[in-house]
PDB file of C-alpha atoms and ligand atoms in Angstrom:
ATOM      1  CA  UNK O  23     -11.755 -11.821  -9.787  1.00 79.00           C
ATOM      2  CA  UNK O  24      -9.372  -9.285  -8.521  1.00 97.00           C
ATOM      3  CA  UNK O  25      -5.622  -8.798  -9.558  1.00 97.00           C
ATOM      4  CA  UNK O  26      -2.870  -8.660  -7.193  1.00 98.00           C
ATOM      5  CA  UNK O  27      -1.378  -5.707  -6.672  1.00 98.00           C
ATOM      6  CA  UNK O  28       2.735  -5.954  -5.321  1.00 98.00           C
ATOM      7  CA  UNK O  29       3.844  -2.534  -4.317  1.00 98.00           C
ATOM      8  CA  UNK O  30       7.210  -0.942  -3.430  1.00 98.00           C
ATOM      9  CA  UNK O  31       7.014   0.989  -0.699  1.00 98.00           C
ATOM     10  CA  UNK O  32      11.014   2.424  -0.457  1.00 98.00           C
ATOM     11  CA  UNK O  33      10.288   4.604   1.983  1.00 98.00           C
ATOM     12  CA  UNK O  34      13.327   7.715   2.645  1.00 98.00           C
ATOM     13  CA  UNK O  35      15.912   5.094   0.947  1.00 98.00           C
ATOM     14  CA  UNK O  36      17.711   4.847  -1.586  1.00 98.00           C
ATOM     15  CA  UNK O  37      19.338   6.885  -4.209  1.00 98.00           C
ATOM     16  CA  UNK O  38      19.278   8.234  -7.866  1.00 98.00           C
ATOM     17  CA  UNK O  39      21.668   6.054  -9.148  1.00 98.00           C
ATOM     18  CA  UNK O  40      19.897   3.060  -6.771  1.00 98.00           C
ATOM     19  CA  UNK O  41      16.832   3.764  -7.912  1.00 98.00           C
ATOM     20  CA  UNK O  42      17.276   3.753 -11.687  1.00 98.00           C
ATOM     21  CA  UNK O  43      19.293   0.498 -11.009  1.00 98.00           C
ATOM     22  CA  UNK O  44      16.960  -0.949  -9.187  1.00 98.00           C
ATOM     23  CA  UNK O  45      13.829  -0.595 -11.521  1.00 98.00           C
ATOM     24  CA  UNK O  46      16.116  -1.255 -15.165  1.00 98.00           C
ATOM     25  CA  UNK O  47      16.242  -4.883 -12.826  1.00 98.00           C
ATOM     26  CA  UNK O  48      13.060  -5.768 -12.646  1.00 98.00           C
ATOM     27  CA  UNK O  49      11.834  -4.493 -16.320  1.00 98.00           C
ATOM     28  CA  UNK O  50      14.878  -6.630 -17.586  1.00 97.00           C
ATOM     29  CA  UNK O  51      14.157  -9.664 -14.086  1.00 95.00           C
ATOM     30  CA  UNK O  52       9.555  -9.283 -14.768  1.00 96.00           C
ATOM     31  CA  UNK O  53       7.070 -10.198 -18.092  1.00 95.00           C
ATOM     32  CA  UNK O  54       4.210  -8.316 -17.581  1.00 94.00           C
ATOM     33  CA  UNK O  55       1.078 -10.267 -16.317  1.00 95.00           C
ATOM     34  CA  UNK O  56      -2.882 -11.442 -15.992  1.00 94.00           C
ATOM     35  CA  UNK O  57      -3.052 -11.388 -12.444  1.00 95.00           C
ATOM     36  CA  UNK O  58      -0.751  -9.614 -10.813  1.00 98.00           C
ATOM     37  CA  UNK O  59       0.380  -5.599 -10.639  1.00 98.00           C
ATOM     38  CA  UNK O  60       3.613  -4.288 -10.538  1.00 98.00           C
ATOM     39  CA  UNK O  61       3.871  -0.920  -8.696  1.00 98.00           C
ATOM     40  CA  UNK O  62       6.905   0.925  -6.619  1.00 98.00           C
ATOM     41  CA  UNK O  63       6.360   4.288  -4.456  1.00 99.00           C
ATOM     42  CA  UNK O  64      10.098   5.356  -4.602  1.00 98.00           C
ATOM     43  CA  UNK O  65      11.226   8.763  -2.737  1.00 98.00           C
ATOM     44  CA  UNK O  66       9.299  12.160  -4.017  1.00 98.00           C
ATOM     45  CA  UNK O  67      12.890  13.165  -5.986  1.00 98.00           C
ATOM     46  CA  UNK O  68      13.618  10.114  -7.265  1.00 98.00           C
ATOM     47  CA  UNK O  69       9.268   9.236  -9.325  1.00 98.00           C
ATOM     48  CA  UNK O  70      10.587  11.410 -12.414  1.00 98.00           C
ATOM     49  CA  UNK O  71      13.614   9.470 -13.128  1.00 98.00           C
ATOM     50  CA  UNK O  72      12.617   6.499 -11.558  1.00 98.00           C
ATOM     51  CA  UNK O  73       9.207   7.630 -13.339  1.00 98.00           C
ATOM     52  CA  UNK O  74      11.532   7.901 -16.555  1.00 98.00           C
ATOM     53  CA  UNK O  75      12.824   4.259 -16.422  1.00 98.00           C
ATOM     54  CA  UNK O  76       9.299   2.693 -16.096  1.00 98.00           C
ATOM     55  CA  UNK O  77       7.679   4.596 -18.990  1.00 97.00           C
ATOM     56  CA  UNK O  78       5.363   2.447 -21.166  1.00 96.00           C
ATOM     57  CA  UNK O  79       5.894   0.023 -19.696  1.00 98.00           C
ATOM     58  CA  UNK O  80       3.825  -2.754 -17.270  1.00 97.00           C
ATOM     59  CA  UNK O  81       4.740  -1.627 -13.900  1.00 98.00           C
ATOM     60  CA  UNK O  82       3.172   1.190 -12.602  1.00 98.00           C
ATOM     61  CA  UNK O  83       4.727   4.363 -10.298  1.00 98.00           C
ATOM     62  CA  UNK O  84       3.405   5.855  -6.300  1.00 98.00           C
ATOM     63  CA  UNK O  85       4.027   9.145  -4.259  1.00 98.00           C
ATOM     64  CA  UNK O  86       4.262   7.205  -0.474  1.00 98.00           C
ATOM     65  CA  UNK O  87       1.619   9.924   0.642  1.00 98.00           C
ATOM     66  CA  UNK O  88       1.064  13.569  -0.404  1.00 98.00           C
ATOM     67  CA  UNK O  89      -1.079  16.676   1.100  1.00 98.00           C
ATOM     68  CA  UNK O  90      -4.616  17.329   0.961  1.00 98.00           C
ATOM     69  CA  UNK O  91      -4.422  20.430  -0.828  1.00 98.00           C
ATOM     70  CA  UNK O  92      -4.639  21.100  -4.598  1.00 96.00           C
ATOM     71  CA  UNK O  93      -1.489  23.516  -4.210  1.00 97.00           C
ATOM     72  CA  UNK O  94      -0.976  26.786  -1.744  1.00 98.00           C
ATOM     73  CA  UNK O  95       1.551  27.677   1.554  1.00 98.00           C
ATOM     74  CA  UNK O  96       2.836  24.529   2.866  1.00 98.00           C
ATOM     75  CA  UNK O  97       6.200  24.095   2.221  1.00 98.00           C
ATOM     76  CA  UNK O  98       7.472  20.020   1.813  1.00 97.00           C
ATOM     77  CA  UNK O  99       4.774  18.537   0.965  1.00 98.00           C
ATOM     78  CA  UNK O 100       3.191  17.403  -2.210  1.00 98.00           C
ATOM     79  CA  UNK O 101      -0.191  17.654  -4.083  1.00 98.00           C
ATOM     80  CA  UNK O 102      -2.389  14.929  -5.700  1.00 98.00           C
ATOM     81  CA  UNK O 103      -1.731  17.365  -8.774  1.00 98.00           C
ATOM     82  CA  UNK O 104       1.615  16.789  -8.793  1.00 98.00           C
ATOM     83  CA  UNK O 105       2.051  12.996  -8.739  1.00 98.00           C
ATOM     84  CA  UNK O 106      -0.440  12.778 -11.571  1.00 98.00           C
ATOM     85  CA  UNK O 107       1.847  15.677 -13.313  1.00 98.00           C
ATOM     86  CA  UNK O 108       4.634  13.109 -12.436  1.00 98.00           C
ATOM     87  CA  UNK O 109       3.441   9.874 -13.627  1.00 98.00           C
ATOM     88  CA  UNK O 110       2.245   8.332 -10.629  1.00 98.00           C
ATOM     89  CA  UNK O 111      -1.004   5.870 -10.499  1.00 98.00           C
ATOM     90  CA  UNK O 112      -1.348   5.177  -7.393  1.00 98.00           C
ATOM     91  CA  UNK O 113      -0.517   6.977  -3.414  1.00 99.00           C
ATOM     92  CA  UNK O 114      -0.109   5.399  -0.398  1.00 98.00           C
ATOM     93  CA  UNK O 115      -2.184   6.960   2.838  1.00 98.00           C
ATOM     94  CA  UNK O 116      -2.271   6.642   6.204  1.00 98.00           C
ATOM     95  CA  UNK O 117       1.093   4.271   6.211  1.00 98.00           C
ATOM     96  CA  UNK O 118       1.857   3.326  10.522  1.00 97.00           C
ATOM     97  CA  UNK O 119       5.203   5.861   9.961  1.00 97.00           C
ATOM     98  CA  UNK O 120       2.770   8.656   9.377  1.00 98.00           C
ATOM     99  CA  UNK O 121       0.022   8.263  11.738  1.00 97.00           C
ATOM    100  CA  UNK O 122       2.835   7.273  14.521  1.00 96.00           C
ATOM    101  CA  UNK O 123       5.333  10.277  13.437  1.00 97.00           C
ATOM    102  CA  UNK O 124       3.189  12.942  11.566  1.00 97.00           C
ATOM    103  CA  UNK O 125       0.607  12.312  13.787  1.00 97.00           C
ATOM    104  CA  UNK O 126      -1.997  11.192  10.728  1.00 98.00           C
ATOM    105  CA  UNK O 127      -5.034  11.115  12.227  1.00 98.00           C
ATOM    106  CA  UNK O 128      -8.235   9.216   9.795  1.00 98.00           C
ATOM    107  CA  UNK O 129      -9.939  12.094   9.328  1.00 98.00           C
ATOM    108  CA  UNK O 130      -6.892  12.812   7.485  1.00 98.00           C
ATOM    109  CA  UNK O 131      -6.688  10.132   5.787  1.00 98.00           C
ATOM    110  CA  UNK O 132     -10.289  10.276   4.679  1.00 98.00           C
ATOM    111  CA  UNK O 133     -10.121  13.608   3.637  1.00 98.00           C
ATOM    112  CA  UNK O 134      -6.375  12.969   0.997  1.00 98.00           C
ATOM    113  CA  UNK O 135      -8.375   9.617   0.184  1.00 98.00           C
ATOM    114  CA  UNK O 136     -11.314  11.908  -1.446  1.00 98.00           C
ATOM    115  CA  UNK O 137      -8.545  14.336  -3.158  1.00 98.00           C
ATOM    116  CA  UNK O 138      -6.672  11.376  -4.815  1.00 98.00           C
ATOM    117  CA  UNK O 139      -9.871   9.975  -5.709  1.00 98.00           C
ATOM    118  CA  UNK O 140     -10.797  13.599  -7.517  1.00 98.00           C
ATOM    119  CA  UNK O 141      -7.763  13.808  -9.814  1.00 98.00           C
ATOM    120  CA  UNK O 142      -7.414   9.664 -10.513  1.00 98.00           C
ATOM    121  CA  UNK O 143      -5.088   7.961  -8.414  1.00 98.00           C
ATOM    122  CA  UNK O 144      -5.375   4.748  -6.479  1.00 98.00           C
ATOM    123  CA  UNK O 145      -5.153   5.439  -3.821  1.00 98.00           C
ATOM    124  CA  UNK O 146      -3.380   2.666  -1.224  1.00 98.00           C
ATOM    125  CA  UNK O 147      -5.058   2.981   2.873  1.00 98.00           C
ATOM    126  CA  UNK O 148      -3.687   1.271   5.074  1.00 98.00           C
ATOM    127  CA  UNK O 149      -5.137   0.944   8.857  1.00 98.00           C
ATOM    128  CA  UNK O 150      -3.481  -1.228  10.816  1.00 98.00           C
ATOM    129  CA  UNK O 151      -2.709  -2.156  15.206  1.00 98.00           C
ATOM    130  CA  UNK O 152       0.193  -1.272  17.406  1.00 96.00           C
ATOM    131  CA  UNK O 153       1.067  -4.584  19.584  1.00 95.00           C
ATOM    132  CA  UNK O 154      -0.598  -3.563  23.025  1.00 96.00           C
ATOM    133  CA  UNK O 155      -3.569  -3.203  20.568  1.00 97.00           C
ATOM    134  CA  UNK O 156      -2.953  -6.849  19.851  1.00 96.00           C
ATOM    135  CA  UNK O 157      -1.980  -8.014  22.721  1.00 95.00           C
ATOM    136  CA  UNK O 158      -4.428  -6.051  25.315  1.00 97.00           C
ATOM    137  CA  UNK O 159      -7.588  -7.760  22.270  1.00 97.00           C
ATOM    138  CA  UNK O 160      -8.338  -4.704  20.734  1.00 98.00           C
ATOM    139  CA  UNK O 161      -7.206  -5.342  16.572  1.00 98.00           C
ATOM    140  CA  UNK O 162     -10.711  -5.516  15.350  1.00 98.00           C
ATOM    141  CA  UNK O 163     -11.713  -2.359  17.358  1.00 98.00           C
ATOM    142  CA  UNK O 164      -9.056  -0.419  15.846  1.00 98.00           C
ATOM    143  CA  UNK O 165      -8.943  -1.919  12.082  1.00 98.00           C
ATOM    144  CA  UNK O 166     -13.376  -1.295  12.072  1.00 98.00           C
ATOM    145  CA  UNK O 167     -12.234   2.681  13.316  1.00 98.00           C
ATOM    146  CA  UNK O 168     -10.046   3.136  10.819  1.00 98.00           C
ATOM    147  CA  UNK O 169     -11.580   1.787   7.621  1.00 98.00           C
ATOM    148  CA  UNK O 170     -14.855   3.094   9.091  1.00 98.00           C
ATOM    149  CA  UNK O 171     -12.904   7.110  10.260  1.00 98.00           C
ATOM    150  CA  UNK O 172     -10.487   6.699   6.484  1.00 98.00           C
ATOM    151  CA  UNK O 173     -13.660   5.508   4.777  1.00 98.00           C
ATOM    152  CA  UNK O 174     -16.502   7.241   5.574  1.00 98.00           C
ATOM    153  CA  UNK O 175     -17.858   9.187   2.947  1.00 98.00           C
ATOM    154  CA  UNK O 176     -17.533   7.320   0.215  1.00 98.00           C
ATOM    155  CA  UNK O 177     -20.273   5.604  -2.311  1.00 98.00           C
ATOM    156  CA  UNK O 178     -19.952   2.581  -3.887  1.00 98.00           C
ATOM    157  CA  UNK O 179     -18.318   3.316  -6.967  1.00 98.00           C
ATOM    158  CA  UNK O 180     -15.258   5.438  -5.253  1.00 97.00           C
ATOM    159  CA  UNK O 181     -14.991   2.489  -3.427  1.00 98.00           C
ATOM    160  CA  UNK O 182     -14.466   0.195  -6.000  1.00 98.00           C
ATOM    161  CA  UNK O 183     -11.418   2.798  -6.576  1.00 98.00           C
ATOM    162  CA  UNK O 184      -9.078   1.671  -3.722  1.00 98.00           C
ATOM    163  CA  UNK O 185      -6.826  -0.482  -2.324  1.00 98.00           C
ATOM    164  CA  UNK O 186      -6.413  -1.488   0.854  1.00 98.00           C
ATOM    165  CA  UNK O 187      -3.254  -2.497   2.402  1.00 98.00           C
ATOM    166  CA  UNK O 188      -3.772  -4.073   6.743  1.00 98.00           C
ATOM    167  CA  UNK O 189      -0.458  -3.975   7.766  1.00 98.00           C
ATOM    168  CA  UNK O 190       0.276  -5.068  11.827  1.00 98.00           C
ATOM    169  CA  UNK O 191       2.410  -1.814  12.926  1.00 96.00           C
ATOM    170  CA  UNK O 192       4.209  -5.269  14.868  1.00 96.00           C
ATOM    171  CA  UNK O 193       5.278  -6.595  11.183  1.00 95.00           C
ATOM    172  CA  UNK O 194       6.712  -3.633   9.623  1.00 94.00           C
ATOM    173  CA  UNK O 195      10.196  -3.880   9.842  1.00 90.00           C
ATOM    174  CA  UNK O 196      10.525  -5.602  12.515  1.00 92.00           C
ATOM    175  CA  UNK O 197      11.197  -9.614  10.678  1.00 89.00           C
ATOM    176  CA  UNK O 198       8.236 -10.519  12.880  1.00 89.00           C
ATOM    177  CA  UNK O 199       5.505 -11.240  10.305  1.00 90.00           C
ATOM    178  CA  UNK O 200       2.114 -12.147  11.269  1.00 92.00           C
ATOM    179  CA  UNK O 201       0.996 -15.423  10.541  1.00 96.00           C
ATOM    180  CA  UNK O 202      -0.761 -16.615   6.770  1.00 97.00           C
ATOM    181  CA  UNK O 203      -4.290 -17.054   9.729  1.00 97.00           C
ATOM    182  CA  UNK O 204      -3.413 -14.085  12.009  1.00 97.00           C
ATOM    183  CA  UNK O 205      -3.579 -11.993   9.069  1.00 98.00           C
ATOM    184  CA  UNK O 206      -6.301 -13.389   6.803  1.00 98.00           C
ATOM    185  CA  UNK O 207      -8.529 -13.372  10.034  1.00 98.00           C
ATOM    186  CA  UNK O 208      -7.818  -9.412  10.051  1.00 98.00           C
ATOM    187  CA  UNK O 209      -8.501  -9.324   6.352  1.00 98.00           C
ATOM    188  CA  UNK O 210     -11.964 -11.129   6.062  1.00 98.00           C
ATOM    189  CA  UNK O 211     -12.868  -8.963   8.275  1.00 98.00           C
ATOM    190  CA  UNK O 212     -11.885  -5.447   6.669  1.00 98.00           C
ATOM    191  CA  UNK O 213     -14.019  -7.413   3.617  1.00 98.00           C
ATOM    192  CA  UNK O 214     -16.615  -7.093   6.174  1.00 98.00           C
ATOM    193  CA  UNK O 215     -16.700  -3.758   6.687  1.00 98.00           C
ATOM    194  CA  UNK O 216     -15.816  -2.668   3.034  1.00 98.00           C
ATOM    195  CA  UNK O 217     -19.032  -4.743   2.557  1.00 98.00           C
ATOM    196  CA  UNK O 218     -21.049  -2.913   5.074  1.00 98.00           C
ATOM    197  CA  UNK O 219     -19.666   0.213   3.403  1.00 98.00           C
ATOM    198  CA  UNK O 220     -20.337  -0.102   0.123  1.00 98.00           C
ATOM    199  CA  UNK O 221     -22.344  -3.653  -0.340  1.00 98.00           C
ATOM    200  CA  UNK O 222     -20.599  -7.142  -1.513  1.00 98.00           C
ATOM    201  CA  UNK O 223     -20.901  -6.526  -4.675  1.00 98.00           C
ATOM    202  CA  UNK O 224     -18.062  -4.540  -4.370  1.00 98.00           C
ATOM    203  CA  UNK O 225     -16.063  -5.437  -1.868  1.00 98.00           C
ATOM    204  CA  UNK O 226     -15.520  -8.066  -3.650  1.00 98.00           C
ATOM    205  CA  UNK O 227     -13.320  -6.955  -6.165  1.00 98.00           C
ATOM    206  CA  UNK O 228     -11.669  -4.724  -3.949  1.00 98.00           C
ATOM    207  CA  UNK O 229      -8.323  -5.959  -3.510  1.00 98.00           C
ATOM    208  CA  UNK O 230      -6.376  -5.777   0.613  1.00 98.00           C
ATOM    209  CA  UNK O 231      -2.563  -5.957   1.336  1.00 98.00           C
ATOM    210  CA  UNK O 232      -0.926  -7.800   3.632  1.00 98.00           C
ATOM    211  CA  UNK O 233       2.056  -5.121   4.778  1.00 98.00           C
ATOM    212  CA  UNK O 234       4.862  -6.786   7.461  1.00 96.00           C
ATOM    213  CA  UNK O 235       7.977  -8.228   6.810  1.00 94.00           C
ATOM    214  CA  UNK O 236       6.845  -9.750   3.608  1.00 97.00           C
ATOM    215  CA  UNK O 237      10.099 -11.826   1.765  1.00 97.00           C
ATOM    216  CA  UNK O 238       9.940 -14.193  -0.472  1.00 97.00           C
ATOM    217  CA  UNK O 239      10.179 -17.168   1.381  1.00 96.00           C
ATOM    218  CA  UNK O 240       6.747 -16.222   3.490  1.00 97.00           C
ATOM    219  CA  UNK O 241       5.058 -14.834   0.114  1.00 98.00           C
ATOM    220  CA  UNK O 242       3.009 -17.767  -1.086  1.00 98.00           C
ATOM    221  CA  UNK O 243       1.312 -18.932   2.030  1.00 98.00           C
ATOM    222  CA  UNK O 244       1.036 -15.166   3.499  1.00 98.00           C
ATOM    223  CA  UNK O 245      -1.023 -14.584  -1.067  1.00 98.00           C
ATOM    224  CA  UNK O 246      -3.152 -17.558  -0.443  1.00 97.00           C
ATOM    225  CA  UNK O 247      -4.840 -16.849   1.284  1.00 98.00           C
ATOM    226  CA  UNK O 248      -8.414 -15.928   0.339  1.00 97.00           C
ATOM    227  CA  UNK O 249      -8.249 -12.806   1.086  1.00 98.00           C
ATOM    228  CA  UNK O 250      -4.871 -11.536   1.051  1.00 98.00           C
ATOM    229  CA  UNK O 251      -5.022 -10.168  -2.321  1.00 98.00           C
ATOM    230  CA  UNK O 252      -1.279  -8.379  -2.749  1.00 98.00           C
ATOM    231  CA  UNK O 253       1.466  -6.606  -0.863  1.00 98.00           C
ATOM    232  CA  UNK O 254       2.787  -3.720   0.494  1.00 98.00           C
ATOM    233  CA  UNK O 255       6.338  -4.922   1.236  1.00 98.00           C
ATOM    234  CA  UNK O 256       9.133  -2.291   2.283  1.00 98.00           C
ATOM    235  CA  UNK O 257      12.777  -3.756   3.166  1.00 97.00           C
ATOM    236  CA  UNK O 258      12.221  -6.675   0.235  1.00 98.00           C
ATOM    237  CA  UNK O 259      10.734  -4.292  -2.425  1.00 98.00           C
ATOM    238  CA  UNK O 260      14.853  -2.829  -1.956  1.00 98.00           C
ATOM    239  CA  UNK O 261      16.183  -5.560  -4.065  1.00 98.00           C
ATOM    240  CA  UNK O 262      15.616  -6.823  -7.720  1.00 98.00           C
ATOM    241  CA  UNK O 263      15.607 -10.393  -6.577  1.00 97.00           C
ATOM    242  CA  UNK O 264      14.072 -10.516  -3.828  1.00 97.00           C
ATOM    243  CA  UNK O 265      10.883  -8.342  -4.758  1.00 98.00           C
ATOM    244  CA  UNK O 266      11.573  -9.907  -8.173  1.00 98.00           C
ATOM    245  CA  UNK O 267      10.856 -13.024  -6.110  1.00 98.00           C
ATOM    246  CA  UNK O 268       7.237 -12.129  -3.994  1.00 98.00           C
ATOM    247  CA  UNK O 269       6.190 -11.053  -7.605  1.00 98.00           C
ATOM    248  CA  UNK O 270       6.789 -14.418  -9.186  1.00 97.00           C
ATOM    249  CA  UNK O 271       4.781 -16.233  -5.415  1.00 97.00           C
ATOM    250  CA  UNK O 272       1.793 -14.271  -6.502  1.00 96.00           C
ATOM    251  CA  UNK O 273       1.998 -15.933  -9.733  1.00 93.00           C
TER     252      UNK O 273
HETATM  253  C1  PEP P 324       5.793  -0.838   4.941  1.00 94.59           C
HETATM  254  O1  PEP P 324       7.095  -0.079   5.514  1.00 94.59           O
HETATM  255  O2  PEP P 324       4.895  -0.346   4.407  1.00 94.59           O
HETATM  256  C2  PEP P 324       6.618  -2.107   5.031  1.00 94.59           C
HETATM  257  C3  PEP P 324       5.322  -2.989   5.610  1.00 94.59           C
HETATM  258  O3  PEP P 324       7.544  -2.688   5.822  1.00 94.59           O
HETATM  259  P1  PEP P 324       8.568  -4.032   5.437  1.00 94.59           P
HETATM  260  O4  PEP P 324       7.490  -4.966   4.791  1.00 94.59           O
HETATM  261  O5  PEP P 324      10.081  -3.631   6.014  1.00 94.59           O
HETATM  262  O6  PEP P 324       8.738  -4.567   6.870  1.00 94.59           O
END
């Protein structure tokens, strides 16, 4: 039985005060749940304060990105060890904004993924097609290439530790959501690819989140699909009430 994972990706938004106020409100509103895990991924500079507010609670903490090197002369970058050190359990890897604006490739994601696993972080590996790719009928091909490339060289034991997020690029921050059927079709395809890579038993345990304009009013239908095991939420995770409503839909 897979436990839902609802994670908030705050991107480059919020201030120190609003970050701490948001998680304090979430802590007030949310009870720990048997079937739903919750995490927030604040900007790196707020990880300390948000982590302090969340310490000992049922809400997890994640980074939005990391560098693959353990340390070194990489001005402006953050290592996997630093994320662990500050209290993160998760790290988002290969978000489409990283792929688009920072030219991250599947090979980069794969390298970071292995490093993240080696320090005990749970990687949330993002994949998704652009509108052009969907309209040209190449969604399945694009997803297969991203999954195979990003997860290359992992054995089943490592495969079991990851989370995959399917985020159609055309649905991120646009207000356009994939229909539950469109999302489920790709999630089922991803499950099949995970089966090929790691075997049926492991593939059945890996959580596949959906991301792309998830909101309280579309969350239930999306999360009701057989292969949708949670949500990676951008805009709607910035307000406690909206994020809590998405979590309630998962429950
Ligand atoms: C995201 O950034 O991962 C995302 C899904 O954003 P939004 O929910 O705002 O579309």
